[in-house]
Short mmCIF file of C-alpha atoms (C1' of nucleotides) in Angstrom, two decimals:
data_model
loop_
_atom_site.label_atom_id
_atom_site.label_comp_id
_atom_site.label_asym_id
_atom_site.label_seq_id
_atom_site.Cartn_x
_atom_site.Cartn_y
_atom_site.Cartn_z
CA UNK A 93 -13.09 -39.47 -10.43
CA UNK A 94 -12.98 -36.67 -7.92
CA UNK A 95 -14.90 -38.43 -5.17
CA UNK A 96 -12.16 -38.98 -2.66
CA UNK A 97 -10.49 -35.74 -3.70
CA UNK A 98 -13.55 -33.62 -3.00
CA UNK A 99 -13.88 -35.00 0.49
CA UNK A 100 -10.44 -33.84 1.50
CA UNK A 101 -9.98 -30.69 -0.54
CA UNK A 102 -12.00 -27.75 -1.77
CA UNK A 103 -12.27 -28.74 -5.43
CA UNK A 104 -12.09 -25.21 -6.74
CA UNK A 105 -9.69 -23.37 -4.44
CA UNK A 106 -5.89 -23.45 -4.70
CA UNK A 107 -3.09 -21.47 -3.10
CA UNK A 108 0.03 -20.40 -5.02
CA UNK A 109 3.14 -18.98 -3.37
CA UNK A 110 5.59 -16.42 -4.73
CA UNK A 111 8.77 -17.07 -2.78
CA UNK A 112 11.11 -14.09 -3.09
CA UNK A 113 14.75 -13.96 -2.13
CA UNK A 114 17.67 -11.68 -2.97
CA UNK A 115 20.88 -13.29 -4.21
CA UNK A 116 24.30 -12.00 -3.11
CA UNK A 117 24.72 -10.31 -6.48
CA UNK A 118 21.49 -8.35 -5.93
CA UNK A 119 19.22 -10.40 -8.19
CA UNK A 120 15.65 -11.14 -7.18
CA UNK A 121 14.88 -14.84 -7.24
CA UNK A 122 11.86 -17.07 -6.95
CA UNK A 123 11.13 -20.79 -6.68
CA UNK A 124 9.26 -22.60 -9.47
CA UNK A 125 8.02 -26.16 -9.83
CA UNK A 126 7.45 -28.10 -13.02
CA UNK A 127 3.84 -28.96 -13.74
CA UNK A 128 3.28 -32.71 -13.97
CA UNK A 129 -0.32 -32.50 -15.22
CA UNK A 130 -2.42 -30.65 -17.72
CA UNK A 131 -3.03 -27.82 -18.21
CA UNK A 132 0.37 -26.37 -19.06
CA UNK A 133 2.03 -29.72 -18.38
CA UNK A 134 5.80 -29.41 -18.47
CA UNK A 135 5.87 -25.65 -17.94
CA UNK A 136 7.14 -24.15 -14.71
CA UNK A 137 4.70 -22.61 -12.27
CA UNK A 138 4.55 -21.17 -8.78
CA UNK A 139 4.45 -23.84 -6.08
CA UNK A 140 0.81 -24.41 -5.29
CA UNK A 141 -1.62 -26.81 -3.61
CA UNK A 142 -5.35 -27.39 -3.37
CA UNK A 143 -6.72 -26.10 -0.08
CA UNK A 144 -7.65 -28.79 2.42
CA UNK A 145 -11.07 -28.84 3.99
CA UNK A 146 -9.67 -28.46 7.49
CA UNK A 147 -6.90 -26.09 6.59
CA UNK A 148 -6.75 -22.30 6.52
CA UNK A 149 -5.47 -20.54 3.40
CA UNK A 150 -2.28 -19.61 5.17
CA UNK A 151 -1.75 -23.18 6.34
CA UNK A 152 -2.13 -24.32 2.76
CA UNK A 153 0.50 -21.79 1.70
CA UNK A 154 2.88 -23.08 4.38
CA UNK A 155 2.27 -26.63 3.23
CA UNK A 156 3.14 -25.64 -0.34
CA UNK A 157 6.40 -24.10 0.84
CA UNK A 158 7.25 -27.09 2.99
CA UNK A 159 6.40 -29.79 0.45
CA UNK A 160 7.80 -28.07 -2.62
CA UNK A 161 10.62 -25.99 -1.16
CA UNK A 162 11.58 -27.62 2.13
CA UNK A 163 10.99 -24.34 3.95
CA UNK A 164 9.44 -23.62 7.35
CA UNK A 165 9.18 -20.44 9.45
CA UNK A 166 8.84 -18.13 6.51
CA UNK A 167 7.25 -14.71 6.33
CA UNK A 168 3.95 -14.99 4.44
CA UNK A 169 1.46 -12.39 3.29
CA UNK A 170 -1.63 -12.75 1.18
CA UNK A 171 -1.41 -11.10 -2.21
CA UNK A 172 -4.35 -11.44 -4.56
CA UNK A 173 -7.04 -13.88 -5.57
CA UNK A 174 -7.58 -14.72 -9.24
CA UNK A 175 -10.72 -16.34 -10.55
CA UNK A 176 -11.38 -15.74 -14.20
CA UNK A 177 -13.77 -18.46 -15.43
CA UNK A 178 -11.52 -19.57 -18.29
CA UNK A 179 -8.28 -19.57 -16.37
CA UNK A 180 -7.95 -23.33 -15.97
CA UNK A 181 -9.18 -26.12 -18.21
CA UNK A 182 -9.85 -28.44 -15.28
CA UNK A 183 -12.93 -26.35 -14.55
CA UNK A 184 -13.47 -23.29 -12.51
CA UNK A 185 -10.51 -22.64 -10.21
CA UNK A 186 -10.12 -19.77 -7.79
CA UNK A 187 -6.56 -19.33 -6.70
CA UNK A 188 -5.24 -17.32 -3.78
CA UNK A 189 -1.69 -16.04 -4.22
CA UNK A 190 0.65 -15.47 -1.27
CA UNK A 191 4.09 -14.04 -1.24
CA UNK A 192 6.84 -15.30 1.02
CA UNK A 193 10.18 -13.75 1.94
CA UNK A 194 13.19 -15.81 2.90
CA UNK A 195 16.93 -15.09 3.29
CA UNK A 196 18.86 -16.59 0.41
CA UNK A 197 20.96 -18.66 2.82
CA UNK A 198 17.88 -20.55 4.02
CA UNK A 199 17.14 -22.08 0.64
CA UNK A 200 18.58 -25.55 0.50
CA UNK A 201 20.76 -26.33 -2.44
CA UNK A 202 18.81 -29.45 -3.34
CA UNK A 203 15.67 -27.47 -4.17
CA UNK A 204 17.54 -25.16 -6.45
CA UNK A 205 18.83 -28.07 -8.48
CA UNK A 206 16.14 -30.77 -8.31
CA UNK A 207 14.60 -32.09 -11.50
CA UNK A 208 11.15 -30.67 -10.83
CA UNK A 209 12.01 -27.42 -9.05
CA UNK A 210 14.31 -24.55 -9.82
CA UNK A 211 15.28 -21.13 -8.55
CA UNK A 212 15.05 -18.49 -11.26
CA UNK A 213 16.17 -14.89 -11.47
CA UNK A 214 13.52 -12.30 -12.13
CA UNK A 215 13.82 -9.28 -14.38
CA UNK A 216 11.26 -6.54 -14.15
CA UNK A 217 10.37 -4.65 -17.33
CA UNK A 218 8.70 -1.76 -15.50
CA UNK A 219 9.76 0.80 -12.93
CA UNK A 220 8.22 2.10 -9.74
CA UNK A 221 4.89 0.60 -8.79
CA UNK A 222 3.48 0.34 -12.26
CA UNK A 223 3.08 -3.43 -12.09
CA UNK A 224 2.78 -6.03 -14.82
CA UNK A 225 4.37 -9.34 -15.77
CA UNK A 226 8.02 -10.13 -15.15
CA UNK A 227 10.50 -12.39 -16.91
CA UNK A 228 12.07 -15.48 -15.38
CA UNK A 229 15.64 -16.48 -16.25
CA UNK A 230 17.02 -19.91 -15.38
CA UNK A 231 20.42 -20.46 -13.77
CA UNK A 232 21.79 -21.24 -17.24
CA UNK A 233 20.52 -17.91 -18.53
CA UNK A 234 17.56 -19.20 -20.54
CA UNK A 235 14.19 -17.51 -20.47
CA UNK A 236 11.59 -19.65 -18.62
CA UNK A 237 7.95 -19.63 -19.74
CA UNK A 238 5.51 -19.65 -16.86
CA UNK A 239 2.16 -21.41 -16.64
CA UNK A 240 -1.16 -19.57 -16.20
CA UNK A 241 -0.84 -15.89 -15.24
CA UNK A 242 2.00 -16.63 -12.86
CA UNK A 243 4.34 -14.13 -14.45
CA UNK A 244 1.77 -11.45 -13.69
CA UNK A 245 1.35 -12.70 -10.12
CA UNK A 246 5.09 -12.46 -9.45
CA UNK A 247 4.91 -8.90 -10.75
CA UNK A 248 2.11 -8.24 -8.27
CA UNK A 249 4.26 -9.54 -5.42
CA UNK A 250 7.09 -7.18 -6.36
CA UNK A 251 4.72 -4.28 -6.74
CA UNK A 252 3.32 -4.91 -3.27
CA UNK A 253 6.77 -5.31 -1.79
CA UNK A 254 7.95 -2.05 -3.33
CA UNK A 255 4.95 -0.26 -1.93
CA UNK A 256 5.38 -1.51 1.62
CA UNK A 257 9.16 -1.58 1.87
CA UNK A 258 9.56 1.97 3.12
CA UNK A 259 7.18 1.88 6.03
CA UNK A 260 7.20 -1.75 7.16
CA UNK A 261 9.92 -4.14 8.34
CA UNK A 262 9.55 -6.38 5.29
CA UNK A 263 13.13 -5.92 4.12
CA UNK A 264 14.49 -7.60 7.26
CA UNK A 265 12.77 -10.86 6.33
CA UNK A 266 15.33 -11.27 3.56
CA UNK A 267 18.35 -10.92 5.86
CA UNK A 268 19.94 -13.05 8.58
CA UNK A 269 19.44 -11.99 12.21
CA UNK A 270 22.43 -9.66 12.23
CA UNK A 271 23.23 -7.46 9.27
CA UNK A 272 24.98 -4.26 8.33
CA UNK A 273 23.14 -1.20 7.11
CA UNK A 274 24.74 -1.69 3.74
CA UNK A 275 23.39 -5.27 3.58
CA UNK A 276 19.95 -3.80 4.16
CA UNK A 277 20.52 -1.16 1.53
CA UNK A 278 21.40 -3.81 -1.05
CA UNK A 279 18.14 -5.62 -0.26
CA UNK A 280 16.19 -2.41 -0.73
CA UNK A 281 17.99 -1.65 -3.97
CA UNK A 282 17.29 -5.14 -5.30
CA UNK A 283 13.59 -4.81 -4.54
CA UNK A 284 13.19 -1.25 -5.77
CA UNK A 285 15.35 -1.86 -8.82
CA UNK A 286 17.34 1.35 -8.42
CA UNK A 287 20.32 2.71 -6.52
CA UNK A 288 19.66 4.50 -3.23
CA UNK A 289 21.49 7.36 -1.62
CA UNK A 290 23.72 5.88 1.07
CA UNK A 291 23.62 8.84 3.44
CA UNK A 292 19.91 9.34 3.58
CA UNK A 293 19.24 5.61 3.60
CA UNK A 294 21.29 5.33 6.80
CA UNK A 295 19.56 8.30 8.37
CA UNK A 296 16.13 7.04 7.41
CA UNK A 297 16.67 3.51 8.73
CA UNK A 298 18.26 4.65 11.99
CA UNK A 299 15.46 7.19 12.51
CA UNK A 300 12.76 4.60 11.75
CA UNK A 301 13.37 2.81 15.03
CA UNK A 302 13.24 -0.59 13.36
CA UNK A 303 16.86 -1.51 14.05
CA UNK A 304 19.16 -1.60 17.05
CA UNK A 305 22.92 -1.83 17.42
CA UNK A 306 24.14 -5.31 18.42
CA UNK A 307 27.45 -3.85 19.68
CA UNK A 308 29.16 -6.31 17.37
CA UNK A 309 31.07 -5.69 14.20
CA UNK A 310 31.94 -7.54 11.05
CA UNK A 311 35.16 -9.51 11.22
CA UNK A 312 37.72 -10.49 8.59
CA UNK A 313 36.83 -7.67 6.26
CA UNK A 314 39.48 -6.12 4.08
CA UNK A 315 38.33 -2.72 5.24
CA UNK A 316 36.83 -0.97 8.23
CA UNK A 317 34.24 -3.39 9.63
CA UNK A 318 30.63 -2.23 9.76
CA UNK A 319 28.48 -2.34 12.88
CA UNK A 320 25.99 -5.22 12.92
CA UNK A 321 22.36 -4.31 13.56
CA UNK A 322 19.31 -6.41 14.27
CA UNK A 323 15.56 -5.88 14.01
CA UNK A 324 14.34 -4.25 17.21
CA UNK A 325 11.91 -6.42 19.16
CA UNK A 326 8.31 -5.42 19.64
CA UNK A 327 7.80 -3.31 16.58
CA UNK B 185 -29.94 -30.66 -1.40
CA UNK B 186 -27.17 -28.75 -3.10
CA UNK B 187 -27.36 -30.53 -6.46
CA UNK B 188 -28.75 -27.76 -8.62
CA UNK B 189 -26.89 -25.17 -6.59
CA UNK B 190 -23.52 -26.78 -7.20
CA UNK B 191 -24.05 -26.80 -10.94
CA UNK B 192 -24.51 -23.05 -11.11
CA UNK B 193 -22.27 -21.80 -8.32
CA UNK B 194 -18.96 -22.63 -6.72
CA UNK B 195 -20.24 -24.17 -3.50
CA UNK B 196 -17.43 -22.83 -1.36
CA UNK B 197 -16.59 -19.40 -2.77
CA UNK B 198 -18.46 -16.20 -1.97
CA UNK B 199 -17.78 -12.51 -2.60
CA UNK B 200 -18.57 -9.80 -0.03
CA UNK B 201 -18.51 -6.09 -0.80
CA UNK B 202 -17.60 -3.19 1.48
CA UNK B 203 -19.36 -0.22 -0.05
CA UNK B 204 -17.88 3.01 1.30
CA UNK B 205 -19.30 6.48 0.97
CA UNK B 206 -18.77 9.78 2.77
CA UNK B 207 -21.83 11.61 4.09
CA UNK B 208 -22.12 15.42 3.86
CA UNK B 209 -21.31 15.67 7.55
CA UNK B 210 -18.03 13.81 6.99
CA UNK B 211 -19.10 10.40 8.34
CA UNK B 212 -17.96 7.21 6.63
CA UNK B 213 -20.87 4.97 5.70
CA UNK B 214 -21.38 1.46 4.41
CA UNK B 215 -24.26 -0.67 3.17
CA UNK B 216 -25.38 -3.74 5.12
CA UNK B 217 -27.98 -6.41 4.43
CA UNK B 218 -29.86 -8.48 6.96
CA UNK B 219 -29.08 -12.19 6.90
CA UNK B 220 -32.13 -14.31 6.14
CA UNK B 221 -30.47 -17.68 6.84
CA UNK B 222 -28.22 -19.33 9.35
CA UNK B 223 -25.57 -18.79 10.40
CA UNK B 224 -25.94 -15.41 12.07
CA UNK B 225 -29.56 -15.22 10.90
CA UNK B 226 -31.03 -11.80 11.64
CA UNK B 227 -27.70 -10.03 12.00
CA UNK B 228 -26.51 -7.52 9.47
CA UNK B 229 -23.69 -8.41 7.11
CA UNK B 230 -21.85 -7.09 4.08
CA UNK B 231 -23.77 -7.64 0.85
CA UNK B 232 -22.46 -10.88 -0.61
CA UNK B 233 -23.20 -13.61 -3.15
CA UNK B 234 -21.94 -17.04 -4.10
CA UNK B 235 -19.70 -16.90 -7.16
CA UNK B 236 -21.28 -18.24 -10.35
CA UNK B 237 -19.50 -20.88 -12.37
CA UNK B 238 -19.29 -18.66 -15.43
CA UNK B 239 -18.64 -15.45 -13.59
CA UNK B 240 -15.41 -13.73 -12.58
CA UNK B 241 -14.92 -12.64 -8.98
CA UNK B 242 -15.32 -9.03 -9.96
CA UNK B 243 -18.52 -9.79 -11.86
CA UNK B 244 -19.88 -11.48 -8.76
CA UNK B 245 -19.03 -8.36 -6.73
CA UNK B 246 -20.87 -6.17 -9.27
CA UNK B 247 -23.85 -8.49 -9.09
CA UNK B 248 -23.91 -8.17 -5.30
CA UNK B 249 -23.90 -4.37 -5.57
CA UNK B 250 -26.60 -4.38 -8.21
CA UNK B 251 -28.93 -6.87 -6.55
CA UNK B 252 -28.51 -5.67 -3.00
CA UNK B 253 -27.77 -1.98 -3.47
CA UNK B 254 -29.19 -1.00 -6.87
CA UNK B 255 -25.78 0.29 -7.90
CA UNK B 256 -23.96 0.07 -11.22
CA UNK B 257 -20.76 1.68 -12.53
CA UNK B 258 -19.00 1.66 -9.20
CA UNK B 259 -15.29 1.67 -8.46
CA UNK B 260 -14.27 -1.80 -7.22
CA UNK B 261 -11.01 -3.16 -5.88
CA UNK B 262 -10.19 -6.53 -4.40
CA UNK B 263 -9.34 -6.47 -0.72
CA UNK B 264 -8.64 -9.75 1.02
CA UNK B 265 -9.69 -13.38 1.01
CA UNK B 266 -10.73 -15.08 4.24
CA UNK B 267 -10.88 -18.81 4.65
CA UNK B 268 -10.58 -20.02 8.21
CA UNK B 269 -12.04 -23.55 8.37
CA UNK B 270 -14.49 -22.75 11.17
CA UNK B 271 -15.71 -19.48 9.80
CA UNK B 272 -19.07 -20.67 8.55
CA UNK B 273 -21.27 -23.48 9.86
CA UNK B 274 -22.53 -24.33 6.39
CA UNK B 275 -19.20 -25.95 5.72
CA UNK B 276 -15.95 -24.65 4.43
CA UNK B 277 -16.43 -21.22 2.82
CA UNK B 278 -13.73 -19.07 1.25
CA UNK B 279 -14.85 -15.53 0.85
CA UNK B 280 -13.25 -12.82 -1.28
CA UNK B 281 -13.84 -9.28 -0.02
CA UNK B 282 -14.00 -6.28 -2.36
CA UNK B 283 -14.32 -2.67 -1.52
CA UNK B 284 -16.38 -0.25 -3.56
CA UNK B 285 -16.43 3.54 -3.57
CA UNK B 286 -19.49 5.55 -4.53
CA UNK B 287 -20.52 9.23 -4.16
CA UNK B 288 -23.12 9.57 -1.45
CA UNK B 289 -25.57 11.13 -3.92
CA UNK B 290 -25.64 7.94 -6.00
CA UNK B 291 -27.10 5.81 -3.23
CA UNK B 292 -30.82 5.58 -3.72
CA UNK B 293 -32.93 6.47 -0.74
CA UNK B 294 -34.89 3.24 -0.92
CA UNK B 295 -31.84 1.11 -0.13
CA UNK B 296 -31.02 3.16 2.90
CA UNK B 297 -34.44 2.57 4.37
CA UNK B 298 -35.53 -0.87 3.15
CA UNK B 299 -36.43 -3.56 5.65
CA UNK B 300 -33.50 -5.80 4.85
CA UNK B 301 -30.81 -3.26 4.01
CA UNK B 302 -29.46 -0.23 5.80
CA UNK B 303 -26.74 2.37 5.52
CA UNK B 304 -24.70 2.61 8.71
CA UNK B 305 -22.10 5.06 9.92
CA UNK B 306 -18.69 3.68 10.79
CA UNK B 307 -16.51 4.66 13.70
CA UNK B 308 -12.89 3.63 13.73
CA UNK B 309 -11.27 2.86 17.09
CA UNK B 310 -7.71 3.07 15.76
CA UNK B 311 -5.61 5.70 14.05
CA UNK B 312 -3.31 5.68 11.06
CA UNK B 313 -2.96 2.37 9.29
CA UNK B 314 -3.03 0.18 12.32
CA UNK B 315 -6.14 -1.70 11.22
CA UNK B 316 -8.65 -3.73 13.19
CA UNK B 317 -12.41 -3.96 13.57
CA UNK B 318 -14.71 -0.95 13.35
CA UNK B 319 -18.08 -0.18 14.89
CA UNK B 320 -21.28 0.28 12.92
CA UNK B 321 -23.93 2.76 14.06
CA UNK B 322 -27.45 2.73 12.63
CA UNK B 323 -29.26 5.87 11.47
CA UNK B 324 -31.07 5.88 14.81
CA UNK B 325 -27.76 5.90 16.66
CA UNK B 326 -27.79 2.28 17.83
CA UNK B 327 -24.75 0.05 17.64
CA UNK B 328 -25.16 -2.67 14.97
CA UNK B 329 -23.62 -6.10 15.48
CA UNK B 330 -22.12 -7.55 12.35
CA UNK B 331 -22.09 -11.18 11.21
CA UNK B 332 -18.87 -13.18 10.72
CA UNK B 333 -15.67 -11.12 10.70
CA UNK B 334 -17.29 -8.38 8.67
CA UNK B 335 -16.40 -5.67 11.15
CA UNK B 336 -12.76 -6.61 10.66
CA UNK B 337 -13.15 -6.64 6.89
CA UNK B 338 -14.58 -3.11 6.88
CA UNK B 339 -11.56 -2.09 8.94
CA UNK B 340 -9.34 -3.66 6.29
CA UNK B 341 -11.07 -1.63 3.58
CA UNK B 342 -10.44 1.60 5.46
CA UNK B 343 -6.85 0.67 6.15
CA UNK B 344 -6.27 0.01 2.46
CA UNK B 345 -8.00 3.23 1.47
CA UNK B 346 -5.89 5.27 3.89
CA UNK B 347 -2.75 3.73 2.49
CA UNK B 348 -3.55 4.46 -1.13
CA UNK B 349 -5.31 7.78 -0.81
CA UNK B 350 -2.21 9.94 -1.12
CA UNK B 351 -0.79 8.52 -4.29
CA UNK B 352 -3.81 7.30 -6.22
CA UNK B 353 -6.99 8.95 -7.50
CA UNK B 354 -9.22 6.93 -5.15
CA UNK B 355 -10.65 9.97 -3.37
CA UNK B 356 -12.29 11.20 -6.56
CA UNK B 357 -14.48 8.10 -6.71
CA UNK B 358 -16.41 9.50 -3.75
CA UNK B 359 -17.17 12.85 -5.41
CA UNK B 360 -19.38 14.00 -8.28
CA UNK B 361 -17.71 14.90 -11.60
CA UNK B 362 -17.07 18.52 -10.60
CA UNK B 363 -15.93 19.41 -7.12
CA UNK B 364 -14.05 22.06 -5.20
CA UNK B 365 -10.69 21.45 -3.57
CA UNK B 366 -12.35 21.82 -0.21
CA UNK B 367 -14.87 19.08 -1.10
CA UNK B 368 -11.92 16.84 -1.85
CA UNK B 369 -10.23 17.81 1.38
CA UNK B 370 -13.32 16.84 3.38
CA UNK B 371 -13.29 13.41 1.68
CA UNK B 372 -9.65 12.94 2.58
CA UNK B 373 -10.27 14.05 6.15
CA UNK B 374 -13.18 11.64 6.50
CA UNK B 375 -11.10 8.73 5.27
CA UNK B 376 -7.97 9.59 7.22
CA UNK B 377 -9.91 10.48 10.36
CA UNK B 378 -7.96 13.65 11.02
CA UNK B 379 -7.87 17.29 10.00
CA UNK B 380 -5.55 18.29 7.16
CA UNK B 381 -3.66 21.49 6.57
CA UNK B 382 -5.61 23.41 3.96
CA UNK B 383 -2.68 25.19 2.35
CA UNK B 384 -0.49 22.20 1.78
CA UNK B 385 -3.44 20.05 0.78
CA UNK B 386 -4.17 22.50 -2.05
CA UNK B 387 -0.57 22.62 -3.14
CA UNK B 388 -0.22 18.87 -3.03
CA UNK B 389 -3.37 18.16 -5.05
CA UNK B 390 -2.64 20.84 -7.64
CA UNK B 391 0.93 19.60 -7.98
CA UNK B 392 -0.18 15.96 -8.29
CA UNK B 393 -1.57 16.53 -11.76
CA UNK B 394 -4.73 14.58 -10.97
CA UNK B 395 -7.11 17.53 -11.29
CA UNK B 396 -7.82 20.23 -13.85
CA UNK B 397 -9.70 23.50 -13.67
CA UNK B 398 -13.18 23.34 -15.25
CA UNK B 399 -13.26 27.15 -15.60
CA UNK B 400 -16.52 27.05 -13.71
CA UNK B 401 -17.30 28.20 -10.20
CA UNK B 402 -19.76 27.41 -7.48
CA UNK B 403 -22.96 29.44 -7.60
CA UNK B 404 -25.37 30.58 -4.89
CA UNK B 405 -22.81 30.48 -2.14
CA UNK B 406 -22.99 32.95 0.70
CA UNK B 407 -19.31 33.65 0.19
CA UNK B 408 -16.69 33.82 -2.51
CA UNK B 409 -17.41 30.85 -4.80
CA UNK B 410 -14.69 28.23 -5.22
CA UNK B 411 -13.37 27.05 -8.56
CA UNK B 412 -14.73 23.66 -9.67
CA UNK B 413 -12.19 21.03 -10.62
CA UNK B 414 -12.51 17.66 -12.26
CA UNK B 415 -10.33 14.56 -12.47
CA UNK B 416 -7.90 14.94 -15.35
CA UNK B 417 -8.37 12.38 -18.10
CA UNK B 418 -5.76 9.78 -18.91
CA UNK B 419 -4.13 9.45 -15.56
"C1'" DT C 12 51.42 2.37 4.68
"C1'" DG C 13 47.69 1.73 1.31
"C1'" DA C 14 43.26 -0.09 -0.18
"C1'" DA C 15 38.71 -0.21 0.77
"C1'" DT C 16 34.52 0.60 2.94
"C1'" DA C 17 32.27 2.70 7.36
"C1'" DG C 18 30.59 6.58 9.31
"C1'" DT C 19 30.07 11.96 10.15
"C1'" DG C 20 29.26 16.85 9.05
"C1'" DT C 21 27.48 20.35 6.19
"C1'" DC C 22 25.17 22.51 2.43
"C1'" DT C 23 21.23 22.62 -0.77
"C1'" DA C 24 16.68 21.56 -2.67
"C1'" DT C 25 12.07 20.27 -1.86
"C1'" DA C 26 7.68 19.74 0.50
"C1'" DA C 27 4.65 20.56 4.45
"C1'" DG C 28 2.83 23.49 8.22
"C1'" DA C 29 1.75 28.21 9.95
"C1'" DC C 30 0.12 32.54 9.27
"C1'" DA C 31 -1.03 36.85 7.11
"C1'" DA C 32 -2.95 39.45 3.34
"C1'" DT C 33 -5.94 39.99 -0.45
"C1'" DA C 34 -10.03 38.55 -3.56
"C1'" DT C 35 -14.77 37.69 -4.57
"C1'" DC C 36 -19.19 36.39 -3.98
"C1'" DC C 37 -24.15 37.07 -1.69
"C1'" DC C 38 -27.02 39.59 1.23
"C1'" DG D 84 -20.56 47.51 3.47
"C1'" DG D 85 -20.30 43.11 6.14
"C1'" DG D 86 -19.99 38.19 6.43
"C1'" DA D 87 -17.87 34.31 4.81
"C1'" DT D 88 -14.83 31.51 2.40
"C1'" DA D 89 -11.33 31.30 -1.64
"C1'" DT D 90 -6.86 32.09 -3.10
"C1'" DT D 91 -2.11 33.83 -2.95
"C1'" DG D 92 2.33 34.86 -0.81
"C1'" DT D 93 5.89 34.39 2.60
"C1'" DC D 94 8.34 32.42 6.37
"C1'" DT D 95 9.71 28.34 9.01
"C1'" DT D 96 10.72 23.53 9.64
"C1'" DA D 97 11.65 18.72 8.41
"C1'" DT D 98 13.65 15.55 5.23
"C1'" DA D 99 16.30 13.73 1.26
"C1'" DG D 100 20.17 14.11 -1.93
"C1'" DA D 101 24.98 15.57 -2.80
"C1'" DC D 102 29.47 15.92 -1.50
"C1'" DA D 103 33.55 16.28 1.27
"C1'" DC D 104 36.00 14.59 5.03
"C1'" DT D 105 37.51 11.46 8.79
"C1'" DA D 106 37.82 6.58 10.87
"C1'" DT D 107 39.10 1.84 11.04
"C1'" DT D 108 40.28 -2.55 9.65
"C1'" DC D 109 43.39 -6.05 7.07
"C1'" DA D 110 47.06 -7.16 3.97
#
DNA sequence: TGAATAGTGTCTATAAGACAATATCCC
DNA sequence: GGGATATTGTCTTATAGACACTATTCA
């Protein structure tokens, strides 16, 4: 039954992608797809694919994002590889998780509302970098059960993101090219799950050397417009 | 040719282990095994095994350490999974790297001097958490060429260790049960590749809550004996 | 002019680095 | 006592949080 399949794919290696985005209201969101086959048929799961024989792991992750979320040019980083023997009834499956970061504006409406995909909000029942499973809430406010250990994997992505946010440019991947410092602060607050001090956040970001002034300002605000910054090249 | 093999193992998944230890002189060391088969036959490589069908990834890593290094009860953490299509001539291989930490005293002499294994010193041609390949130096002082991308993987282990050293109890895995604060400082200096301020290192460690006084002291020192500490339980 | 947020200046608390002084062991 | 390192105390410096004040836009 698997003859043709085994020629084109590694029969026991899959890639799953945790796509994270921050909504305008500050909620963390991720993309899920409905499983069409056993095991866990009907449940929602992270978008995933079997790894092709002539394809790197990262290429497989990009293919999953393209085919199941219509996304290209996305930040990707490898997360963790799971391989408990009893994880999947189809036989022994080793699955490499990636996490992806994308500005909320880049997600096409049709993927958020299609029959077999949805964007869910994530709530995190732990603080700091403790880690553990998270809860997924559908757009209608219902709790969404996840297949496999995918709730734990999403938690791992957030844990990793929290750990690296302060000394890497990861936060910028969730913003458009130009942004205000307060936009960036809201991204950081969404990821860290707590309010940040405005003054020292500004100082820290400006001192980090990651951003540069675009010499432009917001327009059409009902208040003093903020300076727009962009990620500094070559860092 | 692979019939029996494929029944017992996943034909395209291996686990490789970076075993790190700190020598008394402050050098980082790792265990290598000589490759008996193509590709890269004759070169030294990280100890690795194919993953068994009824075995978790971590169990496979423990088996590699036991069979190729005589080690049990070792700290293990998953590092990174490599899977470039052209990485291995045998066909498509996905390989999960783990890093292990062990006190230098636990490594049996026979594994350091056997014909097909050796302990090498590592030199790191980058600072901070930049990452990249490292160089391996044999006990006789000769440079050792590594198979595959294993030099890069060892670099990844050190990068990870540097990143987590300051807020996790990883350093203690390289020390015996009881140790002085200066012992711990030497471990940190070896991993970070730079000298640390003694005063603030003490303060930081004592304030971290990771250690507790054993009420014992060094004996037979030619100077004032230092208090022995141990890792505090339940942290 | 008033509402609303941007941006600046200053004070305080905390943690790290520097350095000096004292303590304790073995010979 | 002398050599050697441990341990403590104090001062200085860098950074984050708190808070007050000024600036700038649109309605």
